[in-house]
PDB file of C-alpha atoms in Angstrom:
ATOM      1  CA  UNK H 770     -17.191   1.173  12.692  1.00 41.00           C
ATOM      2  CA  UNK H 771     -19.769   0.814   9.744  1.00 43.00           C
ATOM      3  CA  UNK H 772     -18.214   0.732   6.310  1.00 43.00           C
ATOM      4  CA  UNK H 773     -21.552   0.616   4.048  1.00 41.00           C
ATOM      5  CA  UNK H 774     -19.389   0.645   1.337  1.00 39.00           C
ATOM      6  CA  UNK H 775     -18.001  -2.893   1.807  1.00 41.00           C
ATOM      7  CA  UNK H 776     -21.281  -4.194   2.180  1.00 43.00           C
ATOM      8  CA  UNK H 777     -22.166  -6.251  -0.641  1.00 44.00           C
ATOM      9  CA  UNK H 778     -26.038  -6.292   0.496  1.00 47.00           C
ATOM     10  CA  UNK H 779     -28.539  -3.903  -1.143  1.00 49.00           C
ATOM     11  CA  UNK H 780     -30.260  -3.230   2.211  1.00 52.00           C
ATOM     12  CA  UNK H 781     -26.925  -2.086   3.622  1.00 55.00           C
ATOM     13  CA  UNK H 782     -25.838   0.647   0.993  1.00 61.00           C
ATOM     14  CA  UNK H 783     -24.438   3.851   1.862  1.00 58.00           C
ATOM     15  CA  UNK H 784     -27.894   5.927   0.048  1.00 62.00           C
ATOM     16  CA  UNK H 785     -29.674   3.499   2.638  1.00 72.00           C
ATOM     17  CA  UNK H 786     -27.456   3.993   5.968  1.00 79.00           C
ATOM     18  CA  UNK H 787     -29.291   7.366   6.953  1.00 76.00           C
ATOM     19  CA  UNK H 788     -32.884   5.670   7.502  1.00 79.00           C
ATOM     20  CA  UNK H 789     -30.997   4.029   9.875  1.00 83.00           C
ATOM     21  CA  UNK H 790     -30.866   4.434  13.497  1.00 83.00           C
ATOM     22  CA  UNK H 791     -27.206   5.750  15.304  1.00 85.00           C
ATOM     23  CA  UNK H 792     -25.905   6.373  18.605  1.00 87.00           C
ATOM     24  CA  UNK H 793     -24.836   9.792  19.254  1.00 90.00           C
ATOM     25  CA  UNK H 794     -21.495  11.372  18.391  1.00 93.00           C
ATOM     26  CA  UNK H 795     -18.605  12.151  20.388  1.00 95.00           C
ATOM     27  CA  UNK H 796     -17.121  16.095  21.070  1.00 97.00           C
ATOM     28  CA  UNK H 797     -13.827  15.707  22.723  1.00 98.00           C
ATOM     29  CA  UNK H 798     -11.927  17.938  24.536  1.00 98.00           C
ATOM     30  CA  UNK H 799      -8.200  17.459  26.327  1.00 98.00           C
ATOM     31  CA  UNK H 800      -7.055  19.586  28.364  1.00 98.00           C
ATOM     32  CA  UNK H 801      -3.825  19.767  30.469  1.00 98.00           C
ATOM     33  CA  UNK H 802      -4.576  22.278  33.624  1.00 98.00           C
ATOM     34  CA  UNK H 803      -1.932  23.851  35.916  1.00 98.00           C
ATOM     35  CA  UNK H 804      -2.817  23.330  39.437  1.00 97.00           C
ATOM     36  CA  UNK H 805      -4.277  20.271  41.372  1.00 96.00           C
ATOM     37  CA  UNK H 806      -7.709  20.939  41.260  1.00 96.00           C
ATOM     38  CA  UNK H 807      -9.330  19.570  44.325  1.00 95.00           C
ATOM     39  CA  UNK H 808     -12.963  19.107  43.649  1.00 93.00           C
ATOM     40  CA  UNK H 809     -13.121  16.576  41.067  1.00 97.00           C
ATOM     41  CA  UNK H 810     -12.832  13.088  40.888  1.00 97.00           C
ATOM     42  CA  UNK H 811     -11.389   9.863  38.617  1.00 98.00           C
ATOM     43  CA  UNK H 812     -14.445   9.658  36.780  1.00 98.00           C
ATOM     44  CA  UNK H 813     -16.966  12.782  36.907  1.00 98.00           C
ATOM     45  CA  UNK H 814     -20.541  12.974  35.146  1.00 97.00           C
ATOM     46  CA  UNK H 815     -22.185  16.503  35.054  1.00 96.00           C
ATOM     47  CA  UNK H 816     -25.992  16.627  34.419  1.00 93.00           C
ATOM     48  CA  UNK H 817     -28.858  18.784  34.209  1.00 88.00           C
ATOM     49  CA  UNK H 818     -31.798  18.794  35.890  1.00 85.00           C
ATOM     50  CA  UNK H 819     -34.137  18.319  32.750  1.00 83.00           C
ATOM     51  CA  UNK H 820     -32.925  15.126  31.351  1.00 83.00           C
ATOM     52  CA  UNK H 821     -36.196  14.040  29.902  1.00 80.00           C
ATOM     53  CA  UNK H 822     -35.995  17.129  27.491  1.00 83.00           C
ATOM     54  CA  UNK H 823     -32.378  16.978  26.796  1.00 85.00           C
ATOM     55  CA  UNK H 824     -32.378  13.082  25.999  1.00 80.00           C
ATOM     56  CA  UNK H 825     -35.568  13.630  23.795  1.00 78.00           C
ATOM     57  CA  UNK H 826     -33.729  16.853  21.757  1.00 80.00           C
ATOM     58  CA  UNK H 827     -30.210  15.419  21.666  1.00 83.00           C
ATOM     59  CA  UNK H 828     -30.696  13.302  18.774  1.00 78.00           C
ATOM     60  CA  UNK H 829     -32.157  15.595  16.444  1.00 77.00           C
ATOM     61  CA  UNK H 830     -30.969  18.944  17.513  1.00 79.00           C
ATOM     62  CA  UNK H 831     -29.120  20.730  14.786  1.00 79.00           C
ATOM     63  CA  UNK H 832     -27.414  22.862  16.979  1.00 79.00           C
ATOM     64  CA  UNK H 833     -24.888  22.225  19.923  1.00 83.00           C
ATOM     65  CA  UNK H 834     -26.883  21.796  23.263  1.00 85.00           C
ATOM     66  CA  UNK H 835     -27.427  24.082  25.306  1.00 82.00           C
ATOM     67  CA  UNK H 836     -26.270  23.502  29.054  1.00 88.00           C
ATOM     68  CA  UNK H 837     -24.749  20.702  27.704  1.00 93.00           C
ATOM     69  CA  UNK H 838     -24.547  17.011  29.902  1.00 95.00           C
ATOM     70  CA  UNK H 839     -20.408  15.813  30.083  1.00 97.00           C
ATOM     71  CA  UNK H 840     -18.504  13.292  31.437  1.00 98.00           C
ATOM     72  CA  UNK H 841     -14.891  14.355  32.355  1.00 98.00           C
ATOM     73  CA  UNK H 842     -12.246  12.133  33.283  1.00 98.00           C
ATOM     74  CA  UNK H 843      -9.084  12.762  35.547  1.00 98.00           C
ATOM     75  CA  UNK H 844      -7.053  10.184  34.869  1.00 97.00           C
ATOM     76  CA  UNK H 845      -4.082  11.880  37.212  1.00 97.00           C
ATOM     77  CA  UNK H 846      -6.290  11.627  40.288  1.00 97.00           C
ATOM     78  CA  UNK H 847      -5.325   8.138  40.120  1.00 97.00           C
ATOM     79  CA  UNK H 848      -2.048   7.947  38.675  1.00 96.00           C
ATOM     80  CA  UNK H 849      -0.106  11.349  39.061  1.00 94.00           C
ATOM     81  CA  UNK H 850       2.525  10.439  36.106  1.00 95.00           C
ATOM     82  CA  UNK H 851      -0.418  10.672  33.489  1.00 95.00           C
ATOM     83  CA  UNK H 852       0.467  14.943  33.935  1.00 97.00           C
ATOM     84  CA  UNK H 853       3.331  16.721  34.632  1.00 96.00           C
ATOM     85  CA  UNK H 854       3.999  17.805  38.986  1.00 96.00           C
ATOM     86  CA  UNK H 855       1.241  19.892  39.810  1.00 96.00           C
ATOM     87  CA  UNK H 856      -0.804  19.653  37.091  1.00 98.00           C
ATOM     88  CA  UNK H 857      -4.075  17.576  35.679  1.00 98.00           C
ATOM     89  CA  UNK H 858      -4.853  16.089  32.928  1.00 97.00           C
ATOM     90  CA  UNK H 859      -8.875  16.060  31.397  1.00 98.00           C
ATOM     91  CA  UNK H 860     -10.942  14.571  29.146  1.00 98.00           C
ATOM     92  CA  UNK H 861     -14.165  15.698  28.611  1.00 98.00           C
ATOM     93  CA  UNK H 862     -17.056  13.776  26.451  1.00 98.00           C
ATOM     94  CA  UNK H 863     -19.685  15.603  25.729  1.00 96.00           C
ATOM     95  CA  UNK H 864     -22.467  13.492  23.496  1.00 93.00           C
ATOM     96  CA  UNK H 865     -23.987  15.472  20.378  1.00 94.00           C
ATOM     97  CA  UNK H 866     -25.733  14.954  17.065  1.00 90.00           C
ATOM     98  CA  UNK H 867     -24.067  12.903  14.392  1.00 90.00           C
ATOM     99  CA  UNK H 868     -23.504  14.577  10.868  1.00 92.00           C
ATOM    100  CA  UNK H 869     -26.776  13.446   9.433  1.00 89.00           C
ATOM    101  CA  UNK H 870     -28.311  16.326  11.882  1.00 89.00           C
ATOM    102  CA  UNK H 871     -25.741  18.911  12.374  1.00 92.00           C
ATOM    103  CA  UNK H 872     -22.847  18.228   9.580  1.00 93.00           C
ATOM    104  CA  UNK H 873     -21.319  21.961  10.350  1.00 94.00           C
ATOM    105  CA  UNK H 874     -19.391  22.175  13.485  1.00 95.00           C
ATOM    106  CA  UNK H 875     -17.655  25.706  12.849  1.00 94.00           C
ATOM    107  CA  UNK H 876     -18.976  26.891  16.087  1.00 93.00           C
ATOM    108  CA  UNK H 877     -17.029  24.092  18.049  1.00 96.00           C
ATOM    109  CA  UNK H 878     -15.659  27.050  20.467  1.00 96.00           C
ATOM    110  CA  UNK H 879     -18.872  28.103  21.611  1.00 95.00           C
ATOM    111  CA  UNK H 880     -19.480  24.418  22.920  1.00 96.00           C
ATOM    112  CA  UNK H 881     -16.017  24.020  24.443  1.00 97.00           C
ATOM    113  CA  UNK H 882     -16.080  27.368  26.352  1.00 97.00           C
ATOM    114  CA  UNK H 883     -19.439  27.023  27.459  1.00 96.00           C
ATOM    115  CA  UNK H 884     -18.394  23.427  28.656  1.00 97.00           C
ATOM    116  CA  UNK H 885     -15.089  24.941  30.432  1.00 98.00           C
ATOM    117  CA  UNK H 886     -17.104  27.718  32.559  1.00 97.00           C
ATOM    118  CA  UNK H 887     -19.489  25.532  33.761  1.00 97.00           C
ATOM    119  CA  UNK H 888     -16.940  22.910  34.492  1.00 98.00           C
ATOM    120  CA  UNK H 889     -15.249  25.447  36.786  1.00 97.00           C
ATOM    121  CA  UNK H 890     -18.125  26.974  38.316  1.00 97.00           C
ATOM    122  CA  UNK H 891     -19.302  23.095  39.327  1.00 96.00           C
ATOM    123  CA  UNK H 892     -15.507  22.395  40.705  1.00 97.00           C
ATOM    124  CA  UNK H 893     -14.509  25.577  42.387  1.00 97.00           C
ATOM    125  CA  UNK H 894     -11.459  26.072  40.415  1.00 97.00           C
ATOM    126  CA  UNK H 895     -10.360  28.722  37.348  1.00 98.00           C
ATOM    127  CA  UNK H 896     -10.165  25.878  34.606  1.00 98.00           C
ATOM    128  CA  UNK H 897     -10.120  28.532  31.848  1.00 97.00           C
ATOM    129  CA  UNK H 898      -6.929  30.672  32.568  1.00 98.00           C
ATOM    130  CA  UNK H 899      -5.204  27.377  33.948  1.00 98.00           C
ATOM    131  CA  UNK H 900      -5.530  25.814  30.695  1.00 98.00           C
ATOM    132  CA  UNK H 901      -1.753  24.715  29.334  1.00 98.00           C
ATOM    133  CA  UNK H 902      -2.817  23.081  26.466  1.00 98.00           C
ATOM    134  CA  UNK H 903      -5.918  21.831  25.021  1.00 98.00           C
ATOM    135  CA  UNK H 904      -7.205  19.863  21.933  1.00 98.00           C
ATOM    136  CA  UNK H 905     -10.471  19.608  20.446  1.00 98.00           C
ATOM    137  CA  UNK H 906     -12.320  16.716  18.143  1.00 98.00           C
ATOM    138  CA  UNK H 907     -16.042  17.499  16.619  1.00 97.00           C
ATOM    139  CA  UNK H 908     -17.861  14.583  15.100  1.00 96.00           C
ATOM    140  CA  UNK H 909     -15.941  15.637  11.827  1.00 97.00           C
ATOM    141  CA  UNK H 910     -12.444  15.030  13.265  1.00 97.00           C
ATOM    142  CA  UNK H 911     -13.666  11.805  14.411  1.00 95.00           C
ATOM    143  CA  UNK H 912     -15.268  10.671  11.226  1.00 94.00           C
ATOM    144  CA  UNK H 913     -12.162  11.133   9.244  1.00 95.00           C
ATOM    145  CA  UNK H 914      -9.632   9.778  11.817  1.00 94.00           C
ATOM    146  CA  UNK H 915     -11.978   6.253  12.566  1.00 90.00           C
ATOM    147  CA  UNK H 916     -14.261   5.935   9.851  1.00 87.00           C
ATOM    148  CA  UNK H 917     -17.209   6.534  12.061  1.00 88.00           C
ATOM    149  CA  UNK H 918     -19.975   6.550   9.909  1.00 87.00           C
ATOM    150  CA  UNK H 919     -21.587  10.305   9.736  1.00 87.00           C
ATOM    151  CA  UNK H 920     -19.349  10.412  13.377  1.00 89.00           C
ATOM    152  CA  UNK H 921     -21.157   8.404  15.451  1.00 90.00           C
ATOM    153  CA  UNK H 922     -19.361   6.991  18.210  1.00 89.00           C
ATOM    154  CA  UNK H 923     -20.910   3.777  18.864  1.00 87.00           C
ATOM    155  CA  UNK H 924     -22.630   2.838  15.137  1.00 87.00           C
ATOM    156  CA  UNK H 925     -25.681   1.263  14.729  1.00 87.00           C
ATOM    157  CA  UNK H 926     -28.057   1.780  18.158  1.00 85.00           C
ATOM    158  CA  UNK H 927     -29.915  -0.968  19.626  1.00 85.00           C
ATOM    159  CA  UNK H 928     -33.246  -0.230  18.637  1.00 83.00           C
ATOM    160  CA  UNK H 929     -36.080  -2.919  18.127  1.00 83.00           C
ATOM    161  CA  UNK H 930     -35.534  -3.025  14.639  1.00 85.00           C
ATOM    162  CA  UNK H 931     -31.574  -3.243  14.769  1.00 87.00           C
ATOM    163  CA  UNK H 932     -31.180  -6.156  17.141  1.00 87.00           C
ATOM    164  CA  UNK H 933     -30.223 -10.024  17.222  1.00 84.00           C
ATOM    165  CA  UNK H 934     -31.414 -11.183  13.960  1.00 83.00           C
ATOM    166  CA  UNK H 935     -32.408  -7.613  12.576  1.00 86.00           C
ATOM    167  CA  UNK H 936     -28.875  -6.561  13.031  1.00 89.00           C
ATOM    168  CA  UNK H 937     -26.301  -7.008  10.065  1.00 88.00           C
ATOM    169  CA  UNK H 938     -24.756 -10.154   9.735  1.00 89.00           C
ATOM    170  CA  UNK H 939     -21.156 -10.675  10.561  1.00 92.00           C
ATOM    171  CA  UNK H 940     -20.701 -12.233   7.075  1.00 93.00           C
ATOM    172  CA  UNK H 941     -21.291 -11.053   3.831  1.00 90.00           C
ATOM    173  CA  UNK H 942     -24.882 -12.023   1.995  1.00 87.00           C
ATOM    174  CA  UNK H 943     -22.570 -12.008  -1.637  1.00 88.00           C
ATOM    175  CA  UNK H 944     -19.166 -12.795  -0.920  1.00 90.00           C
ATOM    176  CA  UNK H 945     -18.282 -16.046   1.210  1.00 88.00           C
ATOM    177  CA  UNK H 946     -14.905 -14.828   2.402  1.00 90.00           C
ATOM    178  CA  UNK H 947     -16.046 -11.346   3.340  1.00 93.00           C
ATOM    179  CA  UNK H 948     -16.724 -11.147   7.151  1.00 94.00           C
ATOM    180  CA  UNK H 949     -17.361  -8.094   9.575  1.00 92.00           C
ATOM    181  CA  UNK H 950     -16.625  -7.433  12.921  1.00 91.00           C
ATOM    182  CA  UNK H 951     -17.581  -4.260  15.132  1.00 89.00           C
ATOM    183  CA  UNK H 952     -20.128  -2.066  17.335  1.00 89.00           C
ATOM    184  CA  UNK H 953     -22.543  -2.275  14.556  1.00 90.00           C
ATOM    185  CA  UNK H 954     -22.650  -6.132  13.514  1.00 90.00           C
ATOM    186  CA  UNK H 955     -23.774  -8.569  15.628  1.00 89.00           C
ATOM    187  CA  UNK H 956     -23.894  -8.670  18.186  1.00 92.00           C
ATOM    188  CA  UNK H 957     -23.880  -5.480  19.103  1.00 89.00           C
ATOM    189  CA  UNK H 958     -22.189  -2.041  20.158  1.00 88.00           C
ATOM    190  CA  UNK H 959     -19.735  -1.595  23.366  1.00 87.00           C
ATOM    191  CA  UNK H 960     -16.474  -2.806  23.845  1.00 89.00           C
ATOM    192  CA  UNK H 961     -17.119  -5.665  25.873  1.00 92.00           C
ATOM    193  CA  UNK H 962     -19.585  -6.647  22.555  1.00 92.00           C
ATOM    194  CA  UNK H 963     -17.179  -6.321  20.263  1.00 92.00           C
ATOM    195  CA  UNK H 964     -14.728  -8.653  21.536  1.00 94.00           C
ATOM    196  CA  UNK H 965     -17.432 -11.409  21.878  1.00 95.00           C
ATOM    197  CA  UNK H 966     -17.993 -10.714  18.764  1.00 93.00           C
ATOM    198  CA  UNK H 967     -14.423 -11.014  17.610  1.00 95.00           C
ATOM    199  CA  UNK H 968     -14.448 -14.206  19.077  1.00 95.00           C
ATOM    200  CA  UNK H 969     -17.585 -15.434  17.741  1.00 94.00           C
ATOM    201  CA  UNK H 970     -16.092 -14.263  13.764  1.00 94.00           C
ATOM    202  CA  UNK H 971     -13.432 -16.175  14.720  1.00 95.00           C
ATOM    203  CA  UNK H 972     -14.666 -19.096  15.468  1.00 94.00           C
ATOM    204  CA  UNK H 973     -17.758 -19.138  12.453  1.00 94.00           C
ATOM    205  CA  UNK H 974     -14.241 -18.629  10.063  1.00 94.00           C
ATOM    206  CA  UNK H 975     -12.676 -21.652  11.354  1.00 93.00           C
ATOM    207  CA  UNK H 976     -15.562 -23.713  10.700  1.00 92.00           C
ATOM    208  CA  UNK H 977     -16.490 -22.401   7.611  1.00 91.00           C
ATOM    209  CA  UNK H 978     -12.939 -22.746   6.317  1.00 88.00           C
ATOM    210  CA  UNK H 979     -11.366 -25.444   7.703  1.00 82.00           C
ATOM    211  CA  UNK H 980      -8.639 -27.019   5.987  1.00 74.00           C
ATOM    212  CA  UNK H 981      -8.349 -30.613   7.196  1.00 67.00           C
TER     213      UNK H 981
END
């Protein structure tokens, strides 16, 4: 997450955020599908065959793409109690613009039926009228419910410009007992990232603030 507004540098401030460079935004769908459907895996990636052109688009487009690229996971083909007997469970990622390029997701439907069919024609099996329940979250829904600035999933990318000592600082430039921690600080975005950098906040408090 990327709170500008607790940033006490002027570089950093909200008006300033958008120059900035973000990772995508996530579109989430779960679905829970009656029926064991046999030609899908764990972990599932479904591409195009133009992914030059759809990696160069993706970040600007201001619509939803077209022939979109997912990544679905089954998370009952490995442990059958994550769904009910004879059913699966899915979630689908599908990567797409953050707000600052396509703030109105009213057509959110479009993407997730055009994302369903082509799931089904690709597995062999009648996702849409074995659909039991189903829940959808556009960049907005995940804006509001994390804080993601403008809904990007990761924050800050990794560009030339936003990397080791271009990034922003885990501690504030104004406030010495204001420190951050997260994809877009240092020292970077991904899970794996964060927790080093946990560690590494952790440690720069207890030496900055020691009490004996």
């Amino acid at each position: 997450m990327f709170r500008g507004k607790f940033l006490g540098r002027e570089k950093y401030r909200p008006e300033k955020l958008d120059k900035m460079e973000w990772t995508l935004a996530p579109f989430t769908i779960y679905l829970g599908v009656k029926g064991k459907m046999e030609g899908i895996h764990h972990h599932n990636y479904f591409l195009g065959d133009n992914f030059r052109d759809y990696a160069d688009t993706i970040f600007r487009s201001s619509v939803a793409p077209q022939k979109p690229y997912y990544y679905v996971n089954v998370a009952s083909k490995s442990n059958p109690n994550c769904a009910p007997e004879n059913c699966e469970n899915l979630f689908i990622l599908c990567p797409v613009p953050d707000l600052r390029v396509k703030p109105d997701w009213s057509d959110a439907d479009t993407l997730v039926d055009e994302i369903i069919e082509d799931l089904g024609k690709r597995v062999g099996y009648d996702v849409k009228n074995n659909i039991l329940t189903k829940v959808v979250y556009t960049p907005n829904d995940w804006e509001k419910m994390f804080h993601l600035y403008r809904g990007s999933g990761l924050g800050l990318a990794h560009g030339l410009n936003q990397i080791g000592a271009f990034r922003p600082s885990n501690k504030d430039e104004k406030l010495n007992n204001v420190y951050y921690v997260g994809a877009s600080t240092t020292p970077g975005t991904g899970l794996p990232i964060v927790v080093i950098g946990s560690r590494l906040i952790t440690e720069r408090i207890e030496n900055e603030h020691r009490t004996f």
